[in-house]
mmCIF file of C-alpha atoms and ligand atoms in Angstrom:
data_model
loop_
_atom_site.group_PDB
_atom_site.id
_atom_site.type_symbol
_atom_site.label_atom_id
_atom_site.label_comp_id
_atom_site.label_asym_id
_atom_site.label_seq_id
_atom_site.Cartn_x
_atom_site.Cartn_y
_atom_site.Cartn_z
ATOM 1 C CA MET A 1 -34.927 15.637 -36.392
ATOM 2 C CA GLU A 2 -31.418 16.475 -37.568
ATOM 3 C CA ARG A 3 -29.371 13.313 -37.729
ATOM 4 C CA PRO A 4 -26.772 13.362 -34.942
ATOM 5 C CA ASP A 5 -23.349 11.872 -35.660
ATOM 6 C CA ALA A 6 -22.288 8.708 -33.898
ATOM 7 C CA ARG A 7 -19.078 9.246 -31.893
ATOM 8 C CA GLU A 8 -17.187 6.636 -29.898
ATOM 9 C CA MET A 9 -18.715 3.275 -29.057
ATOM 10 C CA LEU A 10 -19.710 3.284 -25.393
ATOM 11 C CA TYR A 11 -20.838 -0.298 -25.077
ATOM 12 C CA GLU A 12 -21.295 -3.432 -27.119
ATOM 13 C CA GLY A 13 -23.830 -6.017 -26.060
ATOM 14 C CA LYS A 14 -24.875 -9.303 -27.616
ATOM 15 C CA ALA A 15 -27.361 -7.797 -30.061
ATOM 16 C CA LYS A 16 -26.695 -4.036 -30.023
ATOM 17 C CA GLN A 17 -23.993 -1.393 -29.914
ATOM 18 C CA VAL A 18 -24.331 1.975 -28.197
ATOM 19 C CA PHE A 19 -22.578 5.100 -29.490
ATOM 20 C CA ALA A 20 -22.126 8.522 -27.935
ATOM 21 C CA THR A 21 -23.427 11.640 -29.703
ATOM 22 C CA ASP A 22 -22.439 15.257 -29.128
ATOM 23 C CA ASP A 23 -25.373 15.491 -26.720
ATOM 24 C CA PRO A 24 -24.465 13.821 -23.400
ATOM 25 C CA GLU A 25 -28.131 12.968 -22.792
ATOM 26 C CA ARG A 26 -28.590 11.093 -26.078
ATOM 27 C CA VAL A 27 -27.005 7.965 -27.528
ATOM 28 C CA ILE A 28 -27.367 6.018 -30.753
ATOM 29 C CA VAL A 29 -28.271 2.334 -30.566
ATOM 30 C CA ARG A 30 -27.245 0.145 -33.510
ATOM 31 C CA TYR A 31 -29.011 -3.202 -33.887
ATOM 32 C CA LYS A 32 -26.855 -6.145 -34.987
ATOM 33 C CA ASP A 33 -27.797 -9.410 -36.693
ATOM 34 C CA ASP A 34 -25.962 -11.406 -34.017
ATOM 35 C CA ALA A 35 -28.108 -13.805 -32.050
ATOM 36 C CA THR A 36 -27.256 -15.622 -28.853
ATOM 37 C CA ALA A 37 -29.217 -17.977 -26.648
ATOM 38 C CA PHE A 38 -28.788 -19.844 -23.380
ATOM 39 C CA ASN A 39 -26.475 -17.202 -21.977
ATOM 40 C CA ALA A 40 -24.478 -16.895 -25.152
ATOM 41 C CA GLN A 41 -23.588 -20.594 -25.201
ATOM 42 C CA LYS A 42 -25.325 -20.713 -28.584
ATOM 43 C CA ARG A 43 -24.293 -18.059 -31.097
ATOM 44 C CA GLY A 44 -25.280 -17.272 -34.654
ATOM 45 C CA THR A 45 -26.538 -14.585 -36.953
ATOM 46 C CA VAL A 46 -29.998 -14.002 -38.319
ATOM 47 C CA ALA A 47 -29.778 -12.036 -41.572
ATOM 48 C CA GLY A 48 -31.763 -8.815 -41.348
ATOM 49 C CA LYS A 49 -32.633 -9.253 -37.666
ATOM 50 C CA GLY A 50 -31.123 -5.898 -36.697
ATOM 51 C CA GLU A 51 -33.293 -4.061 -39.190
ATOM 52 C CA VAL A 52 -36.425 -5.920 -38.148
ATOM 53 C CA ASN A 53 -35.885 -5.416 -34.409
ATOM 54 C CA ASN A 54 -35.049 -1.751 -34.923
ATOM 55 C CA ALA A 55 -38.228 -1.294 -36.967
ATOM 56 C CA ILE A 56 -40.455 -3.162 -34.511
ATOM 57 C CA THR A 57 -39.100 -1.291 -31.487
ATOM 58 C CA ALA A 58 -39.405 2.026 -33.342
ATOM 59 C CA LEU A 59 -43.028 1.174 -34.090
ATOM 60 C CA LEU A 60 -44.010 -0.006 -30.614
ATOM 61 C CA TYR A 61 -42.234 2.487 -28.337
ATOM 62 C CA PRO A 62 -44.051 5.596 -29.628
ATOM 63 C CA GLU A 63 -47.335 3.674 -29.356
ATOM 64 C CA LEU A 64 -46.461 2.810 -25.746
ATOM 65 C CA GLU A 65 -45.616 6.484 -25.100
ATOM 66 C CA ASP A 66 -49.066 7.399 -26.377
ATOM 67 C CA TYR A 67 -50.485 4.822 -23.981
ATOM 68 C CA GLY A 68 -48.711 6.549 -21.079
ATOM 69 C CA VAL A 69 -45.475 4.556 -20.786
ATOM 70 C CA PRO A 70 -42.311 6.693 -20.606
ATOM 71 C CA THR A 71 -39.587 5.208 -22.820
ATOM 72 C CA HIS A 72 -36.020 6.017 -23.829
ATOM 73 C CA PHE A 73 -36.942 6.082 -27.528
ATOM 74 C CA LEU A 74 -36.550 9.338 -29.478
ATOM 75 C CA ALA A 75 -36.291 8.557 -33.205
ATOM 76 C CA ARG A 76 -35.426 5.914 -35.754
ATOM 77 C CA LEU A 77 -32.370 7.215 -37.610
ATOM 78 C CA SER A 78 -31.728 4.514 -40.195
ATOM 79 C CA GLU A 79 -32.430 0.869 -40.984
ATOM 80 C CA ARG A 80 -30.361 -0.266 -38.022
ATOM 81 C CA GLU A 81 -30.049 2.779 -35.795
ATOM 82 C CA GLN A 82 -32.205 4.662 -33.364
ATOM 83 C CA LEU A 83 -31.635 7.669 -31.145
ATOM 84 C CA VAL A 84 -32.515 7.142 -27.500
ATOM 85 C CA ARG A 85 -32.210 8.978 -24.206
ATOM 86 C CA ARG A 86 -29.088 8.023 -22.322
ATOM 87 C CA VAL A 87 -30.002 6.022 -19.229
ATOM 88 C CA ARG A 88 -28.421 4.018 -16.467
ATOM 89 C CA ILE A 89 -29.881 0.555 -16.973
ATOM 90 C CA VAL A 90 -31.570 -0.817 -13.848
ATOM 91 C CA PRO A 91 -29.976 -4.272 -13.401
ATOM 92 C CA VAL A 92 -33.371 -5.909 -12.918
ATOM 93 C CA GLU A 93 -34.911 -7.681 -15.916
ATOM 94 C CA VAL A 94 -38.678 -7.883 -15.742
ATOM 95 C CA ILE A 95 -40.272 -10.960 -17.316
ATOM 96 C CA VAL A 96 -44.013 -11.014 -17.955
ATOM 97 C CA ARG A 97 -45.697 -14.347 -18.629
ATOM 98 C CA ASN A 98 -49.220 -14.764 -19.953
ATOM 99 C CA ARG A 99 -48.643 -18.441 -20.720
ATOM 100 C CA ALA A 100 -46.122 -20.980 -19.493
ATOM 101 C CA ALA A 101 -43.131 -21.463 -21.797
ATOM 102 C CA GLY A 102 -39.353 -21.683 -21.743
ATOM 103 C CA THR A 103 -37.668 -21.735 -18.351
ATOM 104 C CA PHE A 104 -41.009 -21.305 -16.540
ATOM 105 C CA ALA A 105 -42.469 -24.445 -18.126
ATOM 106 C CA SER A 106 -39.353 -26.478 -17.344
ATOM 107 C CA ARG A 107 -38.875 -25.054 -13.829
ATOM 108 C CA TYR A 108 -42.407 -25.952 -12.746
ATOM 109 C CA GLY A 109 -42.923 -29.018 -14.944
ATOM 110 C CA VAL A 110 -45.949 -27.706 -16.854
ATOM 111 C CA GLU A 111 -46.907 -27.801 -20.514
ATOM 112 C CA GLU A 112 -45.877 -24.908 -22.731
ATOM 113 C CA GLY A 113 -48.975 -22.894 -23.542
ATOM 114 C CA LEU A 114 -50.710 -23.279 -20.168
ATOM 115 C CA ALA A 115 -52.598 -20.003 -19.589
ATOM 116 C CA LEU A 116 -51.430 -18.179 -16.445
ATOM 117 C CA ASP A 117 -54.021 -16.335 -14.373
ATOM 118 C CA PRO A 118 -52.930 -14.087 -12.806
ATOM 119 C CA THR A 119 -50.270 -13.001 -15.239
ATOM 120 C CA VAL A 120 -46.871 -13.807 -13.746
ATOM 121 C CA ILE A 121 -44.342 -10.985 -13.391
ATOM 122 C CA GLU A 122 -40.823 -12.054 -12.435
ATOM 123 C CA PHE A 123 -37.672 -10.119 -11.612
ATOM 124 C CA CYS A 124 -34.241 -11.426 -12.640
ATOM 125 C CA LEU A 125 -30.804 -10.016 -11.949
ATOM 126 C CA LYS A 126 -29.290 -8.711 -15.199
ATOM 127 C CA SER A 127 -26.013 -10.612 -15.099
ATOM 128 C CA ASP A 128 -24.714 -12.720 -17.948
ATOM 129 C CA ALA A 129 -22.005 -14.113 -15.690
ATOM 130 C CA LEU A 130 -24.647 -15.503 -13.311
ATOM 131 C CA GLY A 131 -27.173 -16.466 -16.015
ATOM 132 C CA ASP A 132 -29.774 -13.807 -15.094
ATOM 133 C CA PRO A 133 -30.933 -15.558 -11.887
ATOM 134 C CA PRO A 134 -34.553 -15.021 -10.749
ATOM 135 C CA MET A 135 -34.730 -12.665 -7.783
ATOM 136 C CA ASN A 136 -37.593 -11.695 -5.493
ATOM 137 C CA ALA A 137 -38.227 -8.102 -4.442
ATOM 138 C CA ALA A 138 -36.508 -8.445 -1.064
ATOM 139 C CA THR A 139 -33.370 -9.792 -2.737
ATOM 140 C CA ALA A 140 -33.305 -6.940 -5.248
ATOM 141 C CA VAL A 141 -33.618 -4.345 -2.438
ATOM 142 C CA ALA A 142 -31.245 -6.102 -0.017
ATOM 143 C CA LEU A 143 -28.552 -6.352 -2.682
ATOM 144 C CA GLY A 144 -29.034 -2.709 -3.669
ATOM 145 C CA HIS A 145 -30.177 -3.368 -7.250
ATOM 146 C CA ALA A 146 -33.380 -1.316 -6.935
ATOM 147 C CA SER A 147 -35.419 0.472 -4.296
ATOM 148 C CA GLU A 148 -38.826 -0.740 -3.157
ATOM 149 C CA ASP A 149 -40.453 2.226 -4.928
ATOM 150 C CA GLU A 150 -38.593 1.413 -8.131
ATOM 151 C CA LEU A 151 -39.696 -2.229 -7.998
ATOM 152 C CA GLU A 152 -43.288 -1.162 -7.504
ATOM 153 C CA MET A 153 -43.016 1.143 -10.497
ATOM 154 C CA LEU A 154 -41.383 -1.609 -12.582
ATOM 155 C CA PHE A 155 -44.199 -3.942 -11.656
ATOM 156 C CA ASP A 156 -46.939 -1.452 -12.532
ATOM 157 C CA LEU A 157 -45.225 -0.399 -15.748
ATOM 158 C CA ALA A 158 -44.778 -4.020 -16.796
ATOM 159 C CA ALA A 159 -48.443 -4.796 -16.114
ATOM 160 C CA GLY A 160 -49.554 -1.795 -18.174
ATOM 161 C CA ILE A 161 -47.149 -2.595 -20.994
ATOM 162 C CA ASN A 162 -48.542 -6.124 -21.017
ATOM 163 C CA ASP A 163 -52.103 -4.793 -21.330
ATOM 164 C CA TYR A 164 -51.070 -2.764 -24.336
ATOM 165 C CA LEU A 165 -48.905 -5.382 -26.018
ATOM 166 C CA LEU A 166 -51.457 -8.182 -25.598
ATOM 167 C CA ALA A 167 -53.972 -6.071 -27.493
ATOM 168 C CA ARG A 168 -51.443 -4.737 -29.999
ATOM 169 C CA PHE A 169 -50.008 -8.125 -30.954
ATOM 170 C CA GLY A 170 -53.533 -9.561 -30.779
ATOM 171 C CA VAL A 171 -54.777 -7.276 -33.528
ATOM 172 C CA ALA A 172 -51.809 -8.509 -35.607
ATOM 173 C CA GLY A 173 -52.904 -12.132 -35.131
ATOM 174 C CA LEU A 174 -50.140 -12.869 -32.630
ATOM 175 C CA GLU A 175 -50.430 -14.411 -29.185
ATOM 176 C CA LEU A 176 -48.055 -12.744 -26.723
ATOM 177 C CA VAL A 177 -46.846 -15.657 -24.585
ATOM 178 C CA ASP A 178 -44.134 -13.921 -22.566
ATOM 179 C CA PHE A 179 -41.542 -11.160 -22.835
ATOM 180 C CA LYS A 180 -38.640 -9.442 -21.097
ATOM 181 C CA LEU A 181 -38.331 -5.725 -20.339
ATOM 182 C CA GLU A 182 -35.456 -3.549 -19.220
ATOM 183 C CA PHE A 183 -35.756 -0.122 -17.675
ATOM 184 C CA GLY A 184 -33.355 2.765 -17.223
ATOM 185 C CA VAL A 185 -33.054 5.983 -15.256
ATOM 186 C CA THR A 186 -32.390 9.185 -17.224
ATOM 187 C CA GLY A 187 -30.020 11.973 -16.187
ATOM 188 C CA ASP A 188 -32.927 13.781 -14.548
ATOM 189 C CA GLY A 189 -34.041 10.738 -12.607
ATOM 190 C CA GLU A 190 -36.960 9.537 -14.707
ATOM 191 C CA LEU A 191 -37.605 5.778 -14.845
ATOM 192 C CA VAL A 192 -38.223 4.821 -18.478
ATOM 193 C CA LEU A 193 -38.667 1.696 -20.554
ATOM 194 C CA ALA A 194 -35.344 1.008 -22.319
ATOM 195 C CA ASP A 195 -33.811 -1.751 -24.481
ATOM 196 C CA GLU A 196 -36.073 -3.278 -27.145
ATOM 197 C CA ILE A 197 -39.307 -5.164 -27.685
ATOM 198 C CA SER A 198 -38.898 -7.610 -30.561
ATOM 199 C CA PRO A 199 -39.037 -11.304 -31.452
ATOM 200 C CA ASP A 200 -35.683 -11.541 -29.606
ATOM 201 C CA THR A 201 -37.329 -10.535 -26.333
ATOM 202 C CA CYS A 202 -40.894 -11.854 -26.735
ATOM 203 C CA ARG A 203 -42.455 -15.234 -27.409
ATOM 204 C CA LEU A 204 -45.049 -14.722 -30.124
ATOM 205 C CA TRP A 205 -47.235 -17.496 -31.488
ATOM 206 C CA ASP A 206 -49.508 -17.315 -34.504
ATOM 207 C CA ALA A 207 -52.968 -16.871 -32.973
ATOM 208 C CA GLU A 208 -54.553 -19.395 -35.351
ATOM 209 C CA THR A 209 -51.938 -22.107 -35.773
ATOM 210 C CA GLY A 210 -49.726 -21.672 -32.712
ATOM 211 C CA GLU A 211 -46.661 -21.490 -34.960
ATOM 212 C CA LYS A 212 -43.685 -19.933 -33.155
ATOM 213 C CA LEU A 213 -42.688 -16.589 -34.684
ATOM 214 C CA ASP A 214 -39.845 -15.572 -32.388
ATOM 215 C CA LYS A 215 -36.345 -16.385 -31.202
ATOM 216 C CA ASP A 216 -37.368 -19.885 -30.130
ATOM 217 C CA ARG A 217 -36.951 -20.759 -33.828
ATOM 218 C CA PHE A 218 -33.248 -19.939 -33.387
ATOM 219 C CA ARG A 219 -32.917 -21.369 -29.858
ATOM 220 C CA ARG A 220 -34.523 -24.676 -30.868
ATOM 221 C CA ASP A 221 -33.188 -24.926 -34.446
ATOM 222 C CA LEU A 222 -36.674 -24.873 -35.946
ATOM 223 C CA GLY A 223 -35.592 -23.160 -39.195
ATOM 224 C CA GLY A 224 -37.360 -20.222 -40.821
ATOM 225 C CA VAL A 225 -35.921 -17.755 -38.306
ATOM 226 C CA GLU A 226 -35.558 -14.792 -40.675
ATOM 227 C CA GLU A 227 -38.993 -15.392 -42.167
ATOM 228 C CA ALA A 228 -40.581 -15.413 -38.702
ATOM 229 C CA TYR A 229 -38.995 -12.079 -37.738
ATOM 230 C CA HIS A 230 -40.080 -10.521 -41.038
ATOM 231 C CA GLU A 231 -43.601 -11.869 -40.580
ATOM 232 C CA VAL A 232 -43.938 -10.227 -37.144
ATOM 233 C CA ARG A 233 -42.772 -6.906 -38.591
ATOM 234 C CA ARG A 234 -45.122 -7.210 -41.563
ATOM 235 C CA ARG A 235 -48.138 -7.944 -39.387
ATOM 236 C CA LEU A 236 -47.414 -5.077 -36.991
ATOM 237 C CA GLU A 237 -46.927 -2.616 -39.841
ATOM 238 C CA ALA A 238 -50.112 -3.838 -41.530
ATOM 239 C CA THR A 239 -52.168 -3.162 -38.400
ATOM 240 C CA VAL A 240 -50.929 0.306 -37.399
ATOM 241 C CA GLY A 241 -53.849 2.432 -36.224
ATOM 242 C CA GLN A 242 -56.363 -0.400 -35.895
ATOM 243 C CA PRO A 243 -58.606 -0.150 -32.832
ATOM 244 C CA LEU A 244 -57.311 -2.167 -29.894
ATOM 245 C CA ASP A 245 -59.244 -4.170 -27.372
ATOM 246 C CA LEU A 246 -57.687 -2.561 -24.297
ATOM 247 C CA PRO A 247 -58.879 -2.975 -20.705
ATOM 248 C CA GLU A 248 -60.728 -0.066 -19.129
ATOM 249 C CA PRO A 249 -58.435 2.333 -17.260
ATOM 250 C CA ASP A 250 -58.622 1.719 -13.549
ATOM 251 C CA ASP A 251 -58.893 5.120 -11.949
ATOM 252 C CA GLU A 252 -58.541 3.945 -8.387
ATOM 253 C CA HIS A 253 -54.808 3.456 -8.942
ATOM 254 C CA ASP A 254 -54.671 0.728 -6.386
ATOM 255 C CA HIS A 255 -51.146 -0.398 -5.740
ATOM 256 C CA HIS A 256 -51.607 -3.728 -4.024
ATOM 257 C CA HIS A 257 -49.757 -6.396 -5.894
ATOM 258 C CA ASP A 258 -52.701 -8.531 -6.838
ATOM 259 C CA HIS A 259 -51.245 -8.954 -10.337
ATOM 260 C CA GLU A 260 -54.511 -7.720 -11.759
ATOM 261 C CA GLN A 261 -54.090 -6.280 -15.184
ATOM 262 C CA ARG A 262 -54.419 -2.536 -15.118
ATOM 263 C CA ALA A 263 -54.593 -0.120 -17.957
ATOM 264 C CA LEU A 264 -51.833 2.363 -17.751
ATOM 265 C CA HIS A 265 -52.221 6.139 -17.779
ATOM 266 C CA LEU A 266 -50.022 5.737 -14.840
ATOM 267 C CA ASP A 267 -50.214 7.261 -11.491
ATOM 268 C CA LEU A 268 -46.544 6.785 -10.740
ATOM 269 C CA GLU A 269 -46.614 7.859 -7.150
ATOM 270 C CA GLY A 270 -48.340 11.049 -8.251
ATOM 271 C CA GLU A 271 -45.952 11.933 -11.063
ATOM 272 C CA GLU A 272 -47.282 13.128 -14.382
ATOM 273 C CA PRO A 273 -46.910 10.649 -17.213
ATOM 274 C CA HIS A 274 -44.097 11.570 -19.560
ATOM 275 C CA ASP A 275 -45.335 13.503 -22.585
ATOM 276 C CA ALA A 276 -44.326 11.976 -25.917
HETATM 277 P P1 LIG B 1 -37.334 -17.698 -20.420
HETATM 278 O O1 LIG B 1 -38.518 -18.590 -20.585
HETATM 279 O O2 LIG B 1 -36.092 -18.226 -21.091
HETATM 280 O O3 LIG B 1 -37.095 -17.344 -18.984
HETATM 281 O O4 LIG B 1 -37.656 -16.338 -21.175
HETATM 282 C C1 LIG B 1 -38.803 -15.585 -20.891
HETATM 283 C C2 LIG B 1 -38.941 -14.460 -21.901
HETATM 284 O O5 LIG B 1 -37.887 -13.528 -21.754
HETATM 285 C C3 LIG B 1 -38.864 -14.915 -23.350
HETATM 286 O O6 LIG B 1 -39.787 -14.150 -24.100
HETATM 287 C C4 LIG B 1 -37.453 -14.608 -23.772
HETATM 288 C C5 LIG B 1 -37.115 -13.412 -22.952
HETATM 289 N N1 LIG B 1 -35.716 -13.373 -22.578
HETATM 290 C C6 LIG B 1 -34.900 -12.367 -23.074
HETATM 291 O O7 LIG B 1 -35.340 -11.533 -23.844
HETATM 292 N N2 LIG B 1 -33.599 -12.334 -22.690
HETATM 293 C C7 LIG B 1 -33.052 -13.223 -21.828
HETATM 294 O O8 LIG B 1 -31.862 -13.134 -21.517
HETATM 295 C C8 LIG B 1 -33.904 -14.254 -21.320
HETATM 296 C C9 LIG B 1 -33.383 -15.303 -20.377
HETATM 297 C C10 LIG B 1 -35.222 -14.285 -21.715
HETATM 298 N N1 LIG B 2 -30.317 -13.523 -25.048
HETATM 299 C C1 LIG B 2 -29.947 -14.431 -24.027
HETATM 300 C C2 LIG B 2 -28.592 -15.055 -24.312
HETATM 301 O O1 LIG B 2 -27.881 -14.877 -25.136
HETATM 302 C C3 LIG B 2 -30.916 -15.499 -23.681
HETATM 303 C C4 LIG B 2 -31.974 -15.897 -24.653
HETATM 304 O O2 LIG B 2 -32.613 -15.070 -25.253
HETATM 305 O O3 LIG B 2 -32.237 -17.120 -24.776
HETATM 306 O O4 LIG B 2 -28.060 -15.808 -23.733
#
């Protein structure tokens, strides 16, 4: 792909900047080394984090596309930049939890590491000012943040993404504890996975030792933050193309919210999956 030029900055977030290109449907995302936690009350930098998170997202999103998940990702342009489809971000963060940790463990008074069956999928309002408060489906619809159909699609997409990522990180010797997803709507109305998937947005524990290899090292001042991010990248790159232990596709496409893990190849209300 010809490298598009970055034009004016459209948006700057805590960890990324977004630039216009000459194509109104495409923007460039630039990954920064800045790190924040606890709603930006804690700030710092992690040297090389932008490069690592760009590389990990650029590795995982095309794999997810192949699995049937539509994403905003188009191409990695440089160490820190990627080209993505321009979307309107849905202000609903989707958190998937395979094990208790973080705010879930403290909210319910359970040990970190407790296995959760069924997998827990939570919605939060994307609002730094309000601290991303948890929100049930009725609240999201009543406040106009998403439609019921959109929430159902977010739920099904998140469950399918979890199936894939559990297997994908698993083959890299990493336990996927929990993670956060953001979705967007493209100019032609397609709901796609947006944002990033990285040690900033996932909890990843070494499958053998339980060592934390994610942003909790920064949040909790555990040291070795850069090394952990590099280790996740190294393990993912070392396991590209290895066979994955994925669940069987469920061809009944049942939509009741039983939180059962489904393989993807999505039947999104009858729409064709997006071709990569
Ligand atoms: P939590 O335990 O703090 O609620 O976080 C759950 C998961 O979501 C964890 O993997 C970190 C990720 N996360 C983000 O990526 N961004 C956020 O703003 C928050 C609150 C969590
Ligand atoms: N990224 C979020 C913040 O800055 C929360 C977190 O990841 O802990 O506040």
